[in-house]
mmCIF file of C-alpha atoms (C1' of nucleotides) in Angstrom:
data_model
loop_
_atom_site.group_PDB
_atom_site.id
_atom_site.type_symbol
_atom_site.label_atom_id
_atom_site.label_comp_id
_atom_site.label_asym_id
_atom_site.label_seq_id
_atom_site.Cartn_x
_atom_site.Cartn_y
_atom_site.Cartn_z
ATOM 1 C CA UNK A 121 0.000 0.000 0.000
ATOM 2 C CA UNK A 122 1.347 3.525 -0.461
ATOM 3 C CA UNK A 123 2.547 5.690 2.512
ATOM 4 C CA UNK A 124 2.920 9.115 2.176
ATOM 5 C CA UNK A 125 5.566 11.059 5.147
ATOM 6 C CA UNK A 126 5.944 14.159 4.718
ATOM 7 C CA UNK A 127 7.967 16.837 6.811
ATOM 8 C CA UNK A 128 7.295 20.693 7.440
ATOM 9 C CA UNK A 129 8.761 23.347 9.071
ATOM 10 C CA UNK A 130 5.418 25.832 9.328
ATOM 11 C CA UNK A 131 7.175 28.396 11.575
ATOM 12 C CA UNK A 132 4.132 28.701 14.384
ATOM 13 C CA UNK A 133 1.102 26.752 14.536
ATOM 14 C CA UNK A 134 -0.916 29.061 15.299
ATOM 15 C CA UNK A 135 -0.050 32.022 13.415
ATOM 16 C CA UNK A 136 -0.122 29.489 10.195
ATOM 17 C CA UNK A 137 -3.305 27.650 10.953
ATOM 18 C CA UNK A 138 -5.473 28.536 8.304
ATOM 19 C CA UNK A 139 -2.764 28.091 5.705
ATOM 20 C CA UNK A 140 -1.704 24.779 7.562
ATOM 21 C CA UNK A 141 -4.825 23.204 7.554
ATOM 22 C CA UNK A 142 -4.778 24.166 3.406
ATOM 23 C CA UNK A 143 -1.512 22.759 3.312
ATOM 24 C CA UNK A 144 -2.145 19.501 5.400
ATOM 25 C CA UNK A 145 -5.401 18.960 3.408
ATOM 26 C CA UNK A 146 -3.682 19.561 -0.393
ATOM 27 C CA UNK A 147 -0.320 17.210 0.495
ATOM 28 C CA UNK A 148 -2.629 14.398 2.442
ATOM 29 C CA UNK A 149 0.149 12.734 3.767
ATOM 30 C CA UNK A 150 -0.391 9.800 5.591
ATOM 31 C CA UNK A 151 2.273 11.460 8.502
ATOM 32 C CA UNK A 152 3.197 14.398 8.774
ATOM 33 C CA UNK A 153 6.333 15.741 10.570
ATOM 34 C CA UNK A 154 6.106 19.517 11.592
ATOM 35 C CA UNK A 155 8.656 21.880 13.054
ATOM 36 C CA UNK A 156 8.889 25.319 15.028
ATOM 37 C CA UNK A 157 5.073 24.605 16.114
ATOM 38 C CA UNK A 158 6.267 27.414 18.638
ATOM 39 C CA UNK A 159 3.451 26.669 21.442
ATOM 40 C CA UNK A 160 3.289 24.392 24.417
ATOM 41 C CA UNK A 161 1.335 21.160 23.964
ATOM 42 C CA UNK A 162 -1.760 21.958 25.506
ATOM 43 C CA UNK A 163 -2.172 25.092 23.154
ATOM 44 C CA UNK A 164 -1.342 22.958 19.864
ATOM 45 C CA UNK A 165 -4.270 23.242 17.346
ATOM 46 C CA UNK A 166 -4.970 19.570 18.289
ATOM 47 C CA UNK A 167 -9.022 19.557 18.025
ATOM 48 C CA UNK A 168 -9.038 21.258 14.302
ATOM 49 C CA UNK A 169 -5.742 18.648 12.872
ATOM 50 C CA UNK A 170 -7.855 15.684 14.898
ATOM 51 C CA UNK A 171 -11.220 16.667 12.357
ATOM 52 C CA UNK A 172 -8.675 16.360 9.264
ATOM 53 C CA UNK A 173 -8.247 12.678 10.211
ATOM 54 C CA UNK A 174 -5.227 12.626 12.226
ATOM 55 C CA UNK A 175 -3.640 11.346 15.353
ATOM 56 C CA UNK A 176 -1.263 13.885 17.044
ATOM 57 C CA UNK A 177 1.964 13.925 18.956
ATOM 58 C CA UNK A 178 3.484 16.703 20.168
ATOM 59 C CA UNK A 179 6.458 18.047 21.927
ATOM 60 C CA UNK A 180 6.142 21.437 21.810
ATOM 61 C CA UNK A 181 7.803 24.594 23.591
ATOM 62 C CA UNK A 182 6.667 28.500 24.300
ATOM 63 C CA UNK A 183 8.046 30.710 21.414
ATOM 64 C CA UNK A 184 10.559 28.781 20.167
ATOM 65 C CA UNK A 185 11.385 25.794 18.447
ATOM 66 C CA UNK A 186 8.679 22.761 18.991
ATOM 67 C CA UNK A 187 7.872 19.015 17.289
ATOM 68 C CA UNK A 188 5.093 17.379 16.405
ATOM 69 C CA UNK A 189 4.019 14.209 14.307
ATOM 70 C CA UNK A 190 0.845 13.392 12.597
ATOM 71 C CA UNK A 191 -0.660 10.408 11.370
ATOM 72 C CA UNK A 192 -3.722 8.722 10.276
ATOM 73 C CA UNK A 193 -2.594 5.697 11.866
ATOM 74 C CA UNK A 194 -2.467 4.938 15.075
ATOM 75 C CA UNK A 195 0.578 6.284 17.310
ATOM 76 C CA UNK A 196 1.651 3.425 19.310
ATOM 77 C CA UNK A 197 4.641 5.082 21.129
ATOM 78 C CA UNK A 198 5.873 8.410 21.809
ATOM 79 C CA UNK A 199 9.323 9.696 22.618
ATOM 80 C CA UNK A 200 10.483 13.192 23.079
ATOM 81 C CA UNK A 201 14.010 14.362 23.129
ATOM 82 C CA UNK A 202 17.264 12.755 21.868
ATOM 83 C CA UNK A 203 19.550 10.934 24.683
ATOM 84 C CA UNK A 204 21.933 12.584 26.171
ATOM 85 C CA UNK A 205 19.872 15.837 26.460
ATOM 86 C CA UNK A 206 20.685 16.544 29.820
ATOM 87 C CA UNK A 207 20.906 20.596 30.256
ATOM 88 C CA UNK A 208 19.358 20.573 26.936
ATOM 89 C CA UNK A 209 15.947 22.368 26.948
ATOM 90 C CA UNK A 210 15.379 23.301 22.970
ATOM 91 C CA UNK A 211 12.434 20.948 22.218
ATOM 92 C CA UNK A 212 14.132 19.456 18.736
ATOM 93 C CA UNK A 213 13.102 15.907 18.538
ATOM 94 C CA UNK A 214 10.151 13.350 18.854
ATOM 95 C CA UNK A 215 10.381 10.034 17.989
ATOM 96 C CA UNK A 216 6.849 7.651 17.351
ATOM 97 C CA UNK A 217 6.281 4.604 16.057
ATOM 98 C CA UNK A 218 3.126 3.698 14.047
ATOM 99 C CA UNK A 219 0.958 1.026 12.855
ATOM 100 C CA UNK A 220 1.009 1.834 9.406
ATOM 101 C CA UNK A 221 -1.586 -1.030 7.532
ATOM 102 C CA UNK A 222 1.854 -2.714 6.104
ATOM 103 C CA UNK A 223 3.984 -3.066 10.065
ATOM 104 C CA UNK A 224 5.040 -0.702 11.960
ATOM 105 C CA UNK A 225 7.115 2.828 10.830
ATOM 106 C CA UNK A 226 8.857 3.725 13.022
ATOM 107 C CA UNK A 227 9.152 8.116 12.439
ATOM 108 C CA UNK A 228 11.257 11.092 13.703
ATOM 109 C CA UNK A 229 10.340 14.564 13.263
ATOM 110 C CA UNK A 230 13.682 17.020 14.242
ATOM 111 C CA UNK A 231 14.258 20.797 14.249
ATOM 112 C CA UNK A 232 17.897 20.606 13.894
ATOM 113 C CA UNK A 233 19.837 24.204 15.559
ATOM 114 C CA UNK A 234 20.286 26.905 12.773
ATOM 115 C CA UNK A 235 23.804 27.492 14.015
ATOM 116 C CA UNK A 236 24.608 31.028 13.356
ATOM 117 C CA UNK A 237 26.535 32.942 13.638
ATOM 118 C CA UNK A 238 29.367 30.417 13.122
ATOM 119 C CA UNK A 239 32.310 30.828 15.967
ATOM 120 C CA UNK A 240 29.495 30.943 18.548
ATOM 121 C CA UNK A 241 28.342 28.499 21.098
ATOM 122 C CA UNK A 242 25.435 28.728 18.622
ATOM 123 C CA UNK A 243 27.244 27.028 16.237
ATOM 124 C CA UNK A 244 29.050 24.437 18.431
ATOM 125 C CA UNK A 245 25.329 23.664 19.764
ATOM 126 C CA UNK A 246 24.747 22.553 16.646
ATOM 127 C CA UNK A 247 27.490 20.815 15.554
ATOM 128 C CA UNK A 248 27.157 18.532 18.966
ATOM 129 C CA UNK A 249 23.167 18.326 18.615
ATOM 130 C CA UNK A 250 23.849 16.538 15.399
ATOM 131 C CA UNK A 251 26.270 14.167 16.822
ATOM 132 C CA UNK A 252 23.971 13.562 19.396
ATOM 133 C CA UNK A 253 20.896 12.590 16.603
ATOM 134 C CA UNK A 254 23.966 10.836 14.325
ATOM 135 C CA UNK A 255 24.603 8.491 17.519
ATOM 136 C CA UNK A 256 20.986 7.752 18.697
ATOM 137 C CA UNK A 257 20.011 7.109 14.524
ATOM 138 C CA UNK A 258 23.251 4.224 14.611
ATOM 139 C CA UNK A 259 21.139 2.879 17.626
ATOM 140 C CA UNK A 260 17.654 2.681 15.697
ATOM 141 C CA UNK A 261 19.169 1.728 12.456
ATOM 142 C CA UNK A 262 20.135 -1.546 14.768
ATOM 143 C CA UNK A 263 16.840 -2.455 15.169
ATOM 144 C CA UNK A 264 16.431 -3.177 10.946
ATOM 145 C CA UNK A 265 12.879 -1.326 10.669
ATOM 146 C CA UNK A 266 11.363 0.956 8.629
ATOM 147 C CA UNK A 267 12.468 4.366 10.146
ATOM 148 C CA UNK A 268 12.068 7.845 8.761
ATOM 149 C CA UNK A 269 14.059 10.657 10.257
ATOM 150 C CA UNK A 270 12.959 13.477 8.921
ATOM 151 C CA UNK A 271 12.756 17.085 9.489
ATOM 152 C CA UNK A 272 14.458 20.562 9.344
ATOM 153 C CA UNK A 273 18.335 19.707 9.848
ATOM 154 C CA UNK A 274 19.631 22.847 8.407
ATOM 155 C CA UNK A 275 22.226 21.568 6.313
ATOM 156 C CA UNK A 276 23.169 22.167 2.518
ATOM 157 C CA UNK A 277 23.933 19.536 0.949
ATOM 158 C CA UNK A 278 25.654 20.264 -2.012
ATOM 159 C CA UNK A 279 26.384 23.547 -3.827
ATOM 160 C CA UNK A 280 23.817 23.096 -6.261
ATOM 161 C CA UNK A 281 20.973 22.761 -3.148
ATOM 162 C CA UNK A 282 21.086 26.921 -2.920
ATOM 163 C CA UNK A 283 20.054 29.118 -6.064
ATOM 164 C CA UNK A 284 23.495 31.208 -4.721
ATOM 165 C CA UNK A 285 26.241 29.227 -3.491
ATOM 166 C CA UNK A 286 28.440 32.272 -2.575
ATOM 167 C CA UNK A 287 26.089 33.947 -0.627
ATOM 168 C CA UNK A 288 25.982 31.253 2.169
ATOM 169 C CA UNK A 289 29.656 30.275 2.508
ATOM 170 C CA UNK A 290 30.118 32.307 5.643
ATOM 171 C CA UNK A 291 26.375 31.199 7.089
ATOM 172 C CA UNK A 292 26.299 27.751 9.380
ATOM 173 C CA UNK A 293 24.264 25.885 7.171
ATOM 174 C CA UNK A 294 26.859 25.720 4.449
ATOM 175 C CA UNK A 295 30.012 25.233 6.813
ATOM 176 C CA UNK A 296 32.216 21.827 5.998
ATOM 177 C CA UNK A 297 31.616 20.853 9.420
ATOM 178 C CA UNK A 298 27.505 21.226 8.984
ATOM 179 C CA UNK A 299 27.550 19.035 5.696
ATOM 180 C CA UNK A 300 29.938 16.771 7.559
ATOM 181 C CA UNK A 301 26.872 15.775 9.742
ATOM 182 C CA UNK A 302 24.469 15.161 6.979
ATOM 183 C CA UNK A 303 27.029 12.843 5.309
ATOM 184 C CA UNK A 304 27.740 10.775 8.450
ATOM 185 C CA UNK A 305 24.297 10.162 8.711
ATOM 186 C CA UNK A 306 24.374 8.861 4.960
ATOM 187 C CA UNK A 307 27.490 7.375 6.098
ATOM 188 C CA UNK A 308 25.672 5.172 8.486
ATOM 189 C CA UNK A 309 23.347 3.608 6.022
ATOM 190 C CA UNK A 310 20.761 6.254 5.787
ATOM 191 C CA UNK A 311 19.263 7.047 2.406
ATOM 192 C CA UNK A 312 18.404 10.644 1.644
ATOM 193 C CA UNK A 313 15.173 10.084 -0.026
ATOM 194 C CA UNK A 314 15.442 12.943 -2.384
ATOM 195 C CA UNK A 315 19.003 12.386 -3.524
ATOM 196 C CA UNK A 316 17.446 8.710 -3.928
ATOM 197 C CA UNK A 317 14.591 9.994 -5.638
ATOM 198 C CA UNK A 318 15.611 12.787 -7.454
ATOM 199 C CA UNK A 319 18.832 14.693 -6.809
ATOM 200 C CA UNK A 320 18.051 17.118 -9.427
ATOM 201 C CA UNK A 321 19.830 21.303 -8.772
ATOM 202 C CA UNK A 322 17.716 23.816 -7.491
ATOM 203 C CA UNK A 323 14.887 22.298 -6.092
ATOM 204 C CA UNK A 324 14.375 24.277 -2.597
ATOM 205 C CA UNK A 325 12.481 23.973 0.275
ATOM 206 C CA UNK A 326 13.452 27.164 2.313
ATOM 207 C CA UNK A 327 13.119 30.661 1.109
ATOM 208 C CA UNK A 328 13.935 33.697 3.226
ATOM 209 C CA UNK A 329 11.014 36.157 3.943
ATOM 210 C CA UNK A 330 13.562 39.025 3.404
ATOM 211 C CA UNK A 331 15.066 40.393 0.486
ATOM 212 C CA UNK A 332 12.082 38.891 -1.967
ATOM 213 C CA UNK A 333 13.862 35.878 -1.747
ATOM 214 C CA UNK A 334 10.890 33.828 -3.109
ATOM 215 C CA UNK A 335 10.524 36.054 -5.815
ATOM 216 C CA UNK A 336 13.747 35.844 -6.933
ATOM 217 C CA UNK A 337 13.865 32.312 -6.314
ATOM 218 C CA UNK A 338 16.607 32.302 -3.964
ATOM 219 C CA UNK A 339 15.910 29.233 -2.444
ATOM 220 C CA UNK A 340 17.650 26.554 -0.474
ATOM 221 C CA UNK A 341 17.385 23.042 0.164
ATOM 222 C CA UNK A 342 17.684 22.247 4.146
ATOM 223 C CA UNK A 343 14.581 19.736 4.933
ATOM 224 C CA UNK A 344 15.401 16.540 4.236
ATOM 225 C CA UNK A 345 14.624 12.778 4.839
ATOM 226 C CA UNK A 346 16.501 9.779 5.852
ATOM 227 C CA UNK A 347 15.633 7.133 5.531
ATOM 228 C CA UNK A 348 16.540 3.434 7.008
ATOM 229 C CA UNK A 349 17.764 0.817 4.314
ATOM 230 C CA UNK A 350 14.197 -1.359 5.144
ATOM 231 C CA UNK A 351 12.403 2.200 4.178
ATOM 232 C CA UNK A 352 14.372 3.340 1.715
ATOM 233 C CA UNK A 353 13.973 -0.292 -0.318
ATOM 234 C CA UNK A 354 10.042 1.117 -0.415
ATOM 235 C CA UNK A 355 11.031 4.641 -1.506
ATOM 236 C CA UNK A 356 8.854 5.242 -4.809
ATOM 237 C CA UNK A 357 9.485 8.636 -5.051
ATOM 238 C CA UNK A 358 9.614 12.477 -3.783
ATOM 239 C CA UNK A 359 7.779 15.764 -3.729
ATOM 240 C CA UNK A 360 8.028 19.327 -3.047
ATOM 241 C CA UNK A 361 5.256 21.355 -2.522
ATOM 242 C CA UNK A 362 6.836 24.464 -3.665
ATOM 243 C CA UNK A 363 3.133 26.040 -3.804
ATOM 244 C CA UNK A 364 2.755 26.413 -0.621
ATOM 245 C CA UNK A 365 5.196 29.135 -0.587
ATOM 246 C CA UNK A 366 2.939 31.515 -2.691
ATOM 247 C CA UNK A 367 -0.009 31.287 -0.399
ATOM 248 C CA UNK A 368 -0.894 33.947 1.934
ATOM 249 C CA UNK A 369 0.638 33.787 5.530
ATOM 250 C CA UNK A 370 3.224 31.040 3.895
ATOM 251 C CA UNK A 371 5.621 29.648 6.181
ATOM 252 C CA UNK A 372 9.427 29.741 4.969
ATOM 253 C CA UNK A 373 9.934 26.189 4.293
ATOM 254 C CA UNK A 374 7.322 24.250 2.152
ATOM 255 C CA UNK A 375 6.678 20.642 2.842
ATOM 256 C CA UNK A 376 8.680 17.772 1.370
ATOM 257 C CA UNK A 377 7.094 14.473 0.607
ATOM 258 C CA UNK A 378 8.334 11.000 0.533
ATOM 259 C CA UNK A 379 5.791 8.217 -1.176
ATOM 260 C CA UNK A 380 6.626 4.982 -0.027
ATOM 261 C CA UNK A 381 5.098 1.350 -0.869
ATOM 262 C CA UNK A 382 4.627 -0.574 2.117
ATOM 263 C "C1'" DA B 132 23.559 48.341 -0.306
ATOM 264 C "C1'" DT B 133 26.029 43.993 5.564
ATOM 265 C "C1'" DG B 134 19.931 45.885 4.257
ATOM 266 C "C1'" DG B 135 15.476 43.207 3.912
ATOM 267 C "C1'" DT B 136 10.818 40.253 6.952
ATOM 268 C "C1'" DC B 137 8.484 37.374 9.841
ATOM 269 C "C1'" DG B 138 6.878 35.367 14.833
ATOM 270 C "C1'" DC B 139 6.738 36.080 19.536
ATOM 271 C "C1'" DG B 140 5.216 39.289 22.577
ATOM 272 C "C1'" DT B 141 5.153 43.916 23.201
ATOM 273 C "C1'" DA B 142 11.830 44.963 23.358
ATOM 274 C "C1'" DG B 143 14.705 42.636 21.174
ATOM 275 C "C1'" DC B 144 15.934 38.013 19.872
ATOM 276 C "C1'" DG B 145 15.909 34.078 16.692
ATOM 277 C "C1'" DA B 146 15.717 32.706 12.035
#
DNA sequence: ATGGTCGCGTAGCGA
C-alpha cells in the first residue's frame, strides 16, 4: 500500500493555521512531521488537525522551536528528546512509532539548531546536537525497521541545493563541518530520499522572507529525509510542494514528501 | 547596499 511522510517546518502553529490546515489537506500525507510549532502542547491546534483525520503527537515549547508528528494511523509510542539531552531544553526531537496497515514505521520529526553565527556556542550547539541525533540514529538503524528521520536539519547539501552558493559560505548551514553531519548520517546507512529519488539542482524547500527571496527564487534546500535501508527499499518517489510558498501567511519552508510502498 | 521580513510578545531576539 502507499505511505505518504511528509515533513514541514510551518514556523508557528498558530499564526499558520489557516494556511496549515490548506496545506495539510492539499499534500494528504499519511504522517506528517512539523517543526517550530512554537506553542506548548496543551495550546497545539490539536481539536481542528484531529477533524482532518489525524492522530497527534506533540512536543512542543513557548516561542521557540517545537515538534510534532501526525498520522492517520495509530501512534503506538511516543518519545520526546534525543539521549543525552541533559541541560538541553530546545524541544528538537520526537520520535513515534506507528501502525502503518503494512507493520510498523517507526518516524522522527527534528528541528535541527540553525547554528549562526558560526564561531558561537550557537554554532558548536549545533554541531554537537547533530552528533547527538547521528549516535541515537546508529542505535535505531540496529533495530532493521522501517524508520524515517525526517525534518528541518539545516544543512546544505551540495552547492547546487542553494540558487546562490556564494552567498551562504560564511552562514552555518553551508560550513564543511555542517555538511559533515548530513554525510555521516548517509554514512551510516541512511538514504536521503530525495538524492534517492531525485537529486536534481535547485529544487528548494526554504526561502527567506527578506530580500524577496521567493521572488527571486533564492531558495535553499535544508529539509530533508533519511531514511533506514528497510524504508528506503520502499522509496517510490519524492515531492516538493513548492506552492505552498505563494499562499498567503506562507511559512518559509514548504513541505517535502516521501511516497513509499509498504 | 552587511539591508530586507516574519513570529513572539510587546523589546529585542531568533531565524
Amino acid at each position: 500500500m502507499p505511505l505518504s511522510i511528509a515533513t514541514w517546518n510551518v514556523n508557528s502553529i498558530l499564526a499558520r493555521l489557516p494556511t496549515a490546515l490548506a496545506v495539510l489537506k492539499h499534500v494528504d500525507a499519511d504522517i506528517v512531521c512539523l517543526q517550530e510549532i512554537k506553542c506548548e502542547d496543551a495550546r497545539f491546534p490539536r481539536l481542528e488537525i484531529e477533524s482532518m483525520g489525524y492522530n497527534v503527537a506533540t512536543h512542543g515549547q513557548k516561542t521557540y522551536n517545537g515538534v510534532a508528528i501526525l498520522s492517520k494511523h495509530r501512534i503506538e509510542e511516543e518519545a520526546p528528546g534525543l539521549p543525552e539531552g541533559e541541560g538541553d531544553d530546545h524541544a528538537r526531537y520526537l520520535e513515534c512509532v506507528i501502525a502503518a496497515p503494512g507493520g510498523p514505521v517507526r518516524v522522527a520529526s527534528v528541528y535541527a539548531p540553525n547554528g549562526n553565527p558560526v564561531g558561537t556556542e550557537k554554532f558548536s550547539y549545533k554541531l554537537a546536537w547533530h552528533d547527538r541525533l547521528i549516535a541515537h540514529a546508529e542505535r535505531l538503524l540496529a533495530l532493521e525497521e522501517f524508520c524515517v528521520i525526517a525534518g528541518d536539519y539545516n544543512i546544505i547539501p551540495r552547492d547546487v541545493d542553494a540558487d546562490d552558493p556564494a552567498s551562504w559560505r560564511g552562514d552555518a548551514l553551508f560550513q564543511p563541518e555542517s555538511i559533515g553531519k548530513y554525510r555521516a548520517l548517509a554514512n551510516l546507512g541512511y538514504v536521503e530520499c530525495f538524492m534517492q529519488a531525485d537529486g536534481r539542482p535547485r529544487q528548494f524547500t526554504f526561502w527567506d522572507y527578506q530580500a524577496g527571496a521567493w521572488r527571486r527564487d533564492h531558495g535553499i534546500r535544508i529539509d530533508h529525509l533519511f531514511a533506514s535501508p528497510q524504508a528506503a527499499d520502499r522509496l517510490t518517489g519524492v515531492s516538493i510542494h513548492r506552492d505552498a510558498r505563494a499562499m498567503d501567511k506562507p511559512s518559509d519552508h514548504v513541505p517535502i514528501i516521501g511516497a513509499f510502498d509498504w
